[in-house]
PDB file of C-alpha atoms and ligand atoms in Angstrom:
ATOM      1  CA  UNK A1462     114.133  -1.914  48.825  1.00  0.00           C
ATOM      2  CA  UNK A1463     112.598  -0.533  45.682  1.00  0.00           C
ATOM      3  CA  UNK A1464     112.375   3.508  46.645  1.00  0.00           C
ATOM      4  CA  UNK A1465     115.266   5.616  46.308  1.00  0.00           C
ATOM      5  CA  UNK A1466     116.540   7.620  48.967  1.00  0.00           C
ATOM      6  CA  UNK A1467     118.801  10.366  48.557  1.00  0.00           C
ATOM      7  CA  UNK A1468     121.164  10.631  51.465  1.00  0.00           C
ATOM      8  CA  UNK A1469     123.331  13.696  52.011  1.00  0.00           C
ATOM      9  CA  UNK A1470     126.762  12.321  53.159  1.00  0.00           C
ATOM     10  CA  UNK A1471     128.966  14.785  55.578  1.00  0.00           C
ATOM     11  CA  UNK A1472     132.646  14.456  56.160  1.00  0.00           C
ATOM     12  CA  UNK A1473     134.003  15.908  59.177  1.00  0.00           C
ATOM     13  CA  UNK A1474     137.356  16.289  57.360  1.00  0.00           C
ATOM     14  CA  UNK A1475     138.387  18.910  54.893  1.00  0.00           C
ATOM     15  CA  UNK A1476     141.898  17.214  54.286  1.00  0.00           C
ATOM     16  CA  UNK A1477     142.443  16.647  50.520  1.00  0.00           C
ATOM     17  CA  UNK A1478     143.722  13.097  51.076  1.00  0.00           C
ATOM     18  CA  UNK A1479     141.073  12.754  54.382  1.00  0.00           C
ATOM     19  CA  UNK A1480     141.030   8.946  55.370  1.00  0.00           C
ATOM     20  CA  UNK A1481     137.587   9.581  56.458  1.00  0.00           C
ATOM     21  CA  UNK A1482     136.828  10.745  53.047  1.00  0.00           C
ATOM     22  CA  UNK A1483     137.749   7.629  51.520  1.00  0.00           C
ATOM     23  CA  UNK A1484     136.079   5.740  54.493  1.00  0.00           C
ATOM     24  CA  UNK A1485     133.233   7.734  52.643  1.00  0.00           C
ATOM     25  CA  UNK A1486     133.395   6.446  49.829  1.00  0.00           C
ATOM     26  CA  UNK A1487     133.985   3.286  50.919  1.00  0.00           C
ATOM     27  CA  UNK A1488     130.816   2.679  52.965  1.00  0.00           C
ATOM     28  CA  UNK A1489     128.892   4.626  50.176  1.00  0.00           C
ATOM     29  CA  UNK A1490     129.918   1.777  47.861  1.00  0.00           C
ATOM     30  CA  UNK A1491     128.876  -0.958  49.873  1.00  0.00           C
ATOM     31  CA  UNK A1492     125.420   0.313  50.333  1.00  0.00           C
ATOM     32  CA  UNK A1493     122.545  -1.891  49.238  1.00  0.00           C
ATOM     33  CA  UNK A1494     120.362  -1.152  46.306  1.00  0.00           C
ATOM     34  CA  UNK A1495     118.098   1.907  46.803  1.00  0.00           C
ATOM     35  CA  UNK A1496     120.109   4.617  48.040  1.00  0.00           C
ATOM     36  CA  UNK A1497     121.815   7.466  46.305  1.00  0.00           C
ATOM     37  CA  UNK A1498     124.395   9.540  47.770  1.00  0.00           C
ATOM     38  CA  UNK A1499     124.845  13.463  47.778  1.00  0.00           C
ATOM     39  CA  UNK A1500     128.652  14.533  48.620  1.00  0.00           C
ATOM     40  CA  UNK A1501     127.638  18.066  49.931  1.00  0.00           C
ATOM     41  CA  UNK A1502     130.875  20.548  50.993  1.00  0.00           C
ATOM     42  CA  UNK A1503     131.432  22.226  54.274  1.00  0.00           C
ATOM     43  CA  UNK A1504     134.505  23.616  53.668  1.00  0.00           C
ATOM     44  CA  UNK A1505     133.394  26.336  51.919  1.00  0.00           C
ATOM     45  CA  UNK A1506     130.480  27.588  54.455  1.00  0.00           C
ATOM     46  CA  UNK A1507     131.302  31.142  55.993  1.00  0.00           C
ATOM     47  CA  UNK A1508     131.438  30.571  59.678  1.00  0.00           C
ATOM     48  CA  UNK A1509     127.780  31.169  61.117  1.00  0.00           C
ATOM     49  CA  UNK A1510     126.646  34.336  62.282  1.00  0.00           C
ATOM     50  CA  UNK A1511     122.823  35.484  62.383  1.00  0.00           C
ATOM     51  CA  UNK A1512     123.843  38.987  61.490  1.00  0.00           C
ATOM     52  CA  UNK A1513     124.729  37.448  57.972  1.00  0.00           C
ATOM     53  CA  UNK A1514     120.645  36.200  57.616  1.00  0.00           C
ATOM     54  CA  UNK A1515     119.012  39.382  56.875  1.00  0.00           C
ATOM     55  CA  UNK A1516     120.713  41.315  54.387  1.00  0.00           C
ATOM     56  CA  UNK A1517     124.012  39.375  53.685  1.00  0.00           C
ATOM     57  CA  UNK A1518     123.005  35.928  53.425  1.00  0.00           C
ATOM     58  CA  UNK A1519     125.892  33.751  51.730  1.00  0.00           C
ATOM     59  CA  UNK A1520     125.239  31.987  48.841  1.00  0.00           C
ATOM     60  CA  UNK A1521     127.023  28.815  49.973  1.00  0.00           C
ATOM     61  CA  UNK A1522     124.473  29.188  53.117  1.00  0.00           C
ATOM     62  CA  UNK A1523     121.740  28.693  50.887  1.00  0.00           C
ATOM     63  CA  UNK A1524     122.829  25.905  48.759  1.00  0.00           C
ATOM     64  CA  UNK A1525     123.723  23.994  51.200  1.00  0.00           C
ATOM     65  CA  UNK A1526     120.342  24.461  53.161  1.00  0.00           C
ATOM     66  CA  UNK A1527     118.534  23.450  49.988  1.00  0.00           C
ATOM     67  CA  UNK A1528     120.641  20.698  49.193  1.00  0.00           C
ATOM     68  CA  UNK A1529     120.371  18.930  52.753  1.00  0.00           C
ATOM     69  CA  UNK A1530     116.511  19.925  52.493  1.00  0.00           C
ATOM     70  CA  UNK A1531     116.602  17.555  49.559  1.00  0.00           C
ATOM     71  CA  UNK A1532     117.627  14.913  51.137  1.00  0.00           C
ATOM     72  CA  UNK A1533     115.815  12.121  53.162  1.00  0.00           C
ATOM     73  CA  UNK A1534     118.308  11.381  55.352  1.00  0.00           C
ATOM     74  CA  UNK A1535     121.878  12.032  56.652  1.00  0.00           C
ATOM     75  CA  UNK A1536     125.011  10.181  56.674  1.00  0.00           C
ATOM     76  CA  UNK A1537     128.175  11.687  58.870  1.00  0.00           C
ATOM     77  CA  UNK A1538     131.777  10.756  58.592  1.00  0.00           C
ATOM     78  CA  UNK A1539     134.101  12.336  60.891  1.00  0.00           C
ATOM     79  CA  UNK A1540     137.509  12.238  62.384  1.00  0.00           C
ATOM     80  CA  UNK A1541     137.374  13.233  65.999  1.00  0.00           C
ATOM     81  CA  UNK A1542     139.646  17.010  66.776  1.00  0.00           C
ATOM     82  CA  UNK A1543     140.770  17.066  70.401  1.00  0.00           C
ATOM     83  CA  UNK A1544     137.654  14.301  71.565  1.00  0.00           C
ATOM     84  CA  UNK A1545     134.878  16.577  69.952  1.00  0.00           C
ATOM     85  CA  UNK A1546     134.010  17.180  65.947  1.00  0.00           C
ATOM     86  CA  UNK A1547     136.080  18.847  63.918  1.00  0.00           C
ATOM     87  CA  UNK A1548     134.445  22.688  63.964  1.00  0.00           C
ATOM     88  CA  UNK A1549     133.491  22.575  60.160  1.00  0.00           C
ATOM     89  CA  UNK A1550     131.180  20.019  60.776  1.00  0.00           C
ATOM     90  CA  UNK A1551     129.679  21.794  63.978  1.00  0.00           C
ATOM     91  CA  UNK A1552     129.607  25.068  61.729  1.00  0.00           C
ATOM     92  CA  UNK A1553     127.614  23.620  59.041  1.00  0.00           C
ATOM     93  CA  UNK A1554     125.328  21.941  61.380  1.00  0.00           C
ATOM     94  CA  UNK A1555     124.801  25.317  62.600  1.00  0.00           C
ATOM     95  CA  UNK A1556     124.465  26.887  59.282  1.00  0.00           C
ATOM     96  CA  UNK A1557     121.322  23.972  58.298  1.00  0.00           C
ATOM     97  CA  UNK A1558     119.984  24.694  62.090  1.00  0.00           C
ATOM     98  CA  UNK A1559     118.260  28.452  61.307  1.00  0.00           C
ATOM     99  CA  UNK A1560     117.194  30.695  60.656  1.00  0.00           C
ATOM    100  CA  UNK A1561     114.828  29.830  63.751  1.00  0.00           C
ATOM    101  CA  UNK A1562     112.247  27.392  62.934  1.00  0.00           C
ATOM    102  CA  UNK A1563     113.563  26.477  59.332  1.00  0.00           C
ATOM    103  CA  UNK A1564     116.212  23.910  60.231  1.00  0.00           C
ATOM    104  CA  UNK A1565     115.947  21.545  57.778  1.00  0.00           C
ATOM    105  CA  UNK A1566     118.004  18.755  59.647  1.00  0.00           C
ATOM    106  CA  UNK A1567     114.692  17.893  61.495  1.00  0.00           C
ATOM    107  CA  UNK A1568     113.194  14.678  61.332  1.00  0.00           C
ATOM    108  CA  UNK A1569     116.003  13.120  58.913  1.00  0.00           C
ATOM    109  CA  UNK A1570     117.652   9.565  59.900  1.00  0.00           C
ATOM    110  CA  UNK A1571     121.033   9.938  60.509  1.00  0.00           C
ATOM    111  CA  UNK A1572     123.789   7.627  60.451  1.00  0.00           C
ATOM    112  CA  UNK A1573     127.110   8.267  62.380  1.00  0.00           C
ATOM    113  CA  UNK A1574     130.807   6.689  61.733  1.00  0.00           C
ATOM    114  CA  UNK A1575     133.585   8.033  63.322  1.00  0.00           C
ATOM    115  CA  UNK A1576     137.003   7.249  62.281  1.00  0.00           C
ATOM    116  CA  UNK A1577     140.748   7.616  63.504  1.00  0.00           C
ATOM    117  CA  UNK A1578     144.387   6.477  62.947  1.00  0.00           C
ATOM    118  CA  UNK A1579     144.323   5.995  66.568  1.00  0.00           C
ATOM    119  CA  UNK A1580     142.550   2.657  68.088  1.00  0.00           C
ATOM    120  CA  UNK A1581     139.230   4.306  69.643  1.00  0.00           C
ATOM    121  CA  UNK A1582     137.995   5.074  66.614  1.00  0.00           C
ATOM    122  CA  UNK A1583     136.455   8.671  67.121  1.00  0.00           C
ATOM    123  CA  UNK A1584     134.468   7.376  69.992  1.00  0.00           C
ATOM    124  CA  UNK A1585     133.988  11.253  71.559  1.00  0.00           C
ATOM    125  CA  UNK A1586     133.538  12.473  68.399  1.00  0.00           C
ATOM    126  CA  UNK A1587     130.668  10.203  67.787  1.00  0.00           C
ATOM    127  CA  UNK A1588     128.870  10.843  70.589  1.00  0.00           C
ATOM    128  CA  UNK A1589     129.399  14.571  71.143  1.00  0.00           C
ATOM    129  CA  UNK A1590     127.688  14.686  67.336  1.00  0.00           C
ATOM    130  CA  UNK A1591     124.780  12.838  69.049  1.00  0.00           C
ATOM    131  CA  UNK A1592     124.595  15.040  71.539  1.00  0.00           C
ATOM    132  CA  UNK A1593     123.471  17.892  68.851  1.00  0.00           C
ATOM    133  CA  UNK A1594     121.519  15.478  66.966  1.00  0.00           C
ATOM    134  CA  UNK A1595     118.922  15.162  70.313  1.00  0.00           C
ATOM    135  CA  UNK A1596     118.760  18.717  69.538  1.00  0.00           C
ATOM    136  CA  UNK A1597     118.457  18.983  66.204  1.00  0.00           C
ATOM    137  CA  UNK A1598     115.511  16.003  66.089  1.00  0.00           C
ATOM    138  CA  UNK A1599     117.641  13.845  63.771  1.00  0.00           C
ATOM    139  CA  UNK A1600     117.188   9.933  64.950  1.00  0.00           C
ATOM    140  CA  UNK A1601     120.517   8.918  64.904  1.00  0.00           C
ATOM    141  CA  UNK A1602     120.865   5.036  64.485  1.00  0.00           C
ATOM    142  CA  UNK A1603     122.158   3.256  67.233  1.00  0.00           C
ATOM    143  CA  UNK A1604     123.466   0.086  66.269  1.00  0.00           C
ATOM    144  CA  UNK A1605     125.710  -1.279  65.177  1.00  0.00           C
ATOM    145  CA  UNK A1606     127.769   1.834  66.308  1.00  0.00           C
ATOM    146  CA  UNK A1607     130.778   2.529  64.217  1.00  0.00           C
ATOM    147  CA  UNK A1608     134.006   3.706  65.944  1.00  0.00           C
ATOM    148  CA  UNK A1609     136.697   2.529  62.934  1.00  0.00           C
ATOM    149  CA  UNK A1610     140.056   2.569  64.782  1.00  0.00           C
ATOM    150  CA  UNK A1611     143.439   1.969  62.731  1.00  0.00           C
ATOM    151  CA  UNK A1612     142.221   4.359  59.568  1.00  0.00           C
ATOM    152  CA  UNK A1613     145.747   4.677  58.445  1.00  0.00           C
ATOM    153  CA  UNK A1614     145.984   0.830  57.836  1.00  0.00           C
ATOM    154  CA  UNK A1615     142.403   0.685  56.436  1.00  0.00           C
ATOM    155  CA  UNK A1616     143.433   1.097  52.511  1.00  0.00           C
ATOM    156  CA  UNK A1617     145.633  -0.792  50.609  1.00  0.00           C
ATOM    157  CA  UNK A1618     147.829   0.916  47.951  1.00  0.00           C
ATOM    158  CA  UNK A1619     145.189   0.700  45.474  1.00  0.00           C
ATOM    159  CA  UNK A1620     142.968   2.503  47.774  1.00  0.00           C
ATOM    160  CA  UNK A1621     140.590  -0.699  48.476  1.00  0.00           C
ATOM    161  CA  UNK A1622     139.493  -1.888  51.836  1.00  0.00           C
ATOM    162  CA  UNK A1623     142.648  -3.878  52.786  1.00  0.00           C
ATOM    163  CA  UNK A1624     140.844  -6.485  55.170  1.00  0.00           C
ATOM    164  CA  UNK A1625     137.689  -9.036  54.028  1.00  0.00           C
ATOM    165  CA  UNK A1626     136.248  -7.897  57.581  1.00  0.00           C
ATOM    166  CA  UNK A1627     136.210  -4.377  57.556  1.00  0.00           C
ATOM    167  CA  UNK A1628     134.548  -4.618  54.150  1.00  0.00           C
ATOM    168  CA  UNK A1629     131.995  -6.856  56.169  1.00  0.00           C
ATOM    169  CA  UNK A1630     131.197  -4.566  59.148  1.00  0.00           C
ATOM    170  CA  UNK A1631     131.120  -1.384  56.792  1.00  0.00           C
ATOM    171  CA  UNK A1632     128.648  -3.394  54.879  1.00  0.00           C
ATOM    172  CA  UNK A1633     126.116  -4.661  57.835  1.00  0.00           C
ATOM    173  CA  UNK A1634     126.835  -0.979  58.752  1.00  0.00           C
ATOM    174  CA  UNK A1635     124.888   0.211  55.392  1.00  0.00           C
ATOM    175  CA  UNK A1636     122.352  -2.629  55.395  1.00  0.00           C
ATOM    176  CA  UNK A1637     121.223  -1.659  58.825  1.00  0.00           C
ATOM    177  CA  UNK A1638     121.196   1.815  57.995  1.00  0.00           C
ATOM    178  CA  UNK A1639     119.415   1.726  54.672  1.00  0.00           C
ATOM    179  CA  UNK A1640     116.775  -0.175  56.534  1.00  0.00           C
ATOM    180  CA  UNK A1641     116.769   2.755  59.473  1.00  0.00           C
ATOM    181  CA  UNK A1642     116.064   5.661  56.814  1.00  0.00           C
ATOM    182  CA  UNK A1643     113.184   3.122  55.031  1.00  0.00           C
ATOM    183  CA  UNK A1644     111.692   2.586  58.921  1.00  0.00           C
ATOM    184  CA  UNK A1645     112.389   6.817  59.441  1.00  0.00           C
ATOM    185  CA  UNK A1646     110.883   8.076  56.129  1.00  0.00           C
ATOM    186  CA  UNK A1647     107.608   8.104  54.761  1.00  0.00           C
ATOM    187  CA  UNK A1648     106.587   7.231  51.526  1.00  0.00           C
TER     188      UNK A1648
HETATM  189  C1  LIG B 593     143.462  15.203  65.483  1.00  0.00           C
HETATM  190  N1  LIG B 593     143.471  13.818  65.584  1.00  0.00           N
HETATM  191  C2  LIG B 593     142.792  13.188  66.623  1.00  0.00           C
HETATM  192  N2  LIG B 593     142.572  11.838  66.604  1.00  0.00           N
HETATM  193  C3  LIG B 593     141.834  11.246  67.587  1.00  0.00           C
HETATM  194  O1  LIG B 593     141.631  10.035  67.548  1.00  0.00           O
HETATM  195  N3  LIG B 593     141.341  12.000  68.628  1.00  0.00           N
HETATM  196  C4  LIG B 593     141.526  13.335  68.721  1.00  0.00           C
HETATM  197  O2  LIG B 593     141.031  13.963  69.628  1.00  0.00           O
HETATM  198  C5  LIG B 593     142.286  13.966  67.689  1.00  0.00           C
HETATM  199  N4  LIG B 593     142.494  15.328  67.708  1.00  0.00           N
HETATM  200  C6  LIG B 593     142.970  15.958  66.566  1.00  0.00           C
HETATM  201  C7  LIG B 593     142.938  17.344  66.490  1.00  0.00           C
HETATM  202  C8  LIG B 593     143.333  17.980  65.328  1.00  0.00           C
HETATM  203  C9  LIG B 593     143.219  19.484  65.238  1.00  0.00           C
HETATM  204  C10 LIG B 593     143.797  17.217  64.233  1.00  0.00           C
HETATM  205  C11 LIG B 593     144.222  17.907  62.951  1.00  0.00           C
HETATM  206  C12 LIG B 593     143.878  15.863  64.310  1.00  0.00           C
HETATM  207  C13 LIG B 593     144.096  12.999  64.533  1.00  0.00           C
HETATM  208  C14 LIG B 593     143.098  12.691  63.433  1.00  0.00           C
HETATM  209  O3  LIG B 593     142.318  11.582  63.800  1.00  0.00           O
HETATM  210  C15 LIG B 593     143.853  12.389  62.133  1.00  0.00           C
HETATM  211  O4  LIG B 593     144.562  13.534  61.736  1.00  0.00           O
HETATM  212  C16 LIG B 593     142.913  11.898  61.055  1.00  0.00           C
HETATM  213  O5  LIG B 593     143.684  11.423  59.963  1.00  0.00           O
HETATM  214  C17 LIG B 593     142.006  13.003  60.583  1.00  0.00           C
HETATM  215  O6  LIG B 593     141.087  12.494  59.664  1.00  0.00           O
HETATM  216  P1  LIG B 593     141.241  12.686  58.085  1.00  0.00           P
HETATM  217  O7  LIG B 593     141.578  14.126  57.835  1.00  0.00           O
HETATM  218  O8  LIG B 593     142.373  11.776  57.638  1.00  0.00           O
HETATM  219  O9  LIG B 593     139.925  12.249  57.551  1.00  0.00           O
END
């Protein structure tokens, strides 16, 4: 791949020490050669509400509308809260989703990995985020799905993928998806 694409990575986590976070990172760095990655905040995004888009609209709003408008596509990594996403991550897709007719998630490839201490992996999480995706016209890449189970015994010490095979599934995870967003965007 010789283009760059600039891909806008969510975490579903605002934890300081978020496992997700590092699975973040993690996948990030494995990624193949023509992809560059945008860390963009939710944490920070005043809870939506249209009365706020007239007269008051939040700076953070803004920014982060621009800076997801910038990008070509959309990676998400999320833990799963009570078998749904964790509401920061449903607020700031709510935030990018208006004003009405402006969204600027539509028509970006997304990629999805959910991931949990526990051993399904985010599996509700994943697919209730695909459920607004449908809505939000984002193709979201089907395989290979990525449910990563056991986070807490992902990482050694160091901080470094602990196992030879996760390090191999994260990476066929970012080869398929880099070639997803070349297939989704034109150039
Ligand atoms: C959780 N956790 C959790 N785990 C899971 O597999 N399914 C679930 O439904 C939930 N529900 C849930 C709700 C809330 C409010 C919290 C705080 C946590 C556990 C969760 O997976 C765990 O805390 C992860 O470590 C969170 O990810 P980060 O913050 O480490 O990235």
């Amino acid at each position: 791949m010789t283009t760059n694409y600039k891909v806008a990575v969510l975490v579903g986590s605002l934890r300081r020490d978020s496992l997700n976070l590092k699975l973040a990172r993690a996948l990030t760095a494995l990624a193949p050669a023509g992809m560059e990655f945008d860390f963009v905040p939710l944490g920070d995004l005043p809870l939506y509400n249209p009365d706020l888009e007239d007269n008051d609209l939040p700076d953070v709003w803004w920014q982060f509308r621009e800076r997801i408008a910038g990008a070509d596509a959309v990676l998400f990594v999320t833990p799963e809260y009570n078998r749904s996403i964790p509401g920061a991550l449903k607020n700031a897709l709510d935030v990018g989703s208006r004003p009405m007719g402006k969204s600027v998630w539509g028509g970006k490839p997304a990629g999805i990995v959910s991931g949990s201490p526990g051993g399904m992996g985010g599996f509700g999480a994943n697919h209730i985020l695909r459920q607004s995706l449908v809505f939000l016209n984002m193709p979201a890449m089907q395989q290979p799905e990525a449910y990563v189970g056991g986070l807490g015994g992902l990482f050694d010490a160091e901080g470094n993928l602990a196992k030879p095979e996760t390090r191999t599934f994260l990476q066929t995870f970012m080869t398929a998806f880099a070639a997803w967003v070349a297939r989704h965007v034109d150039r």
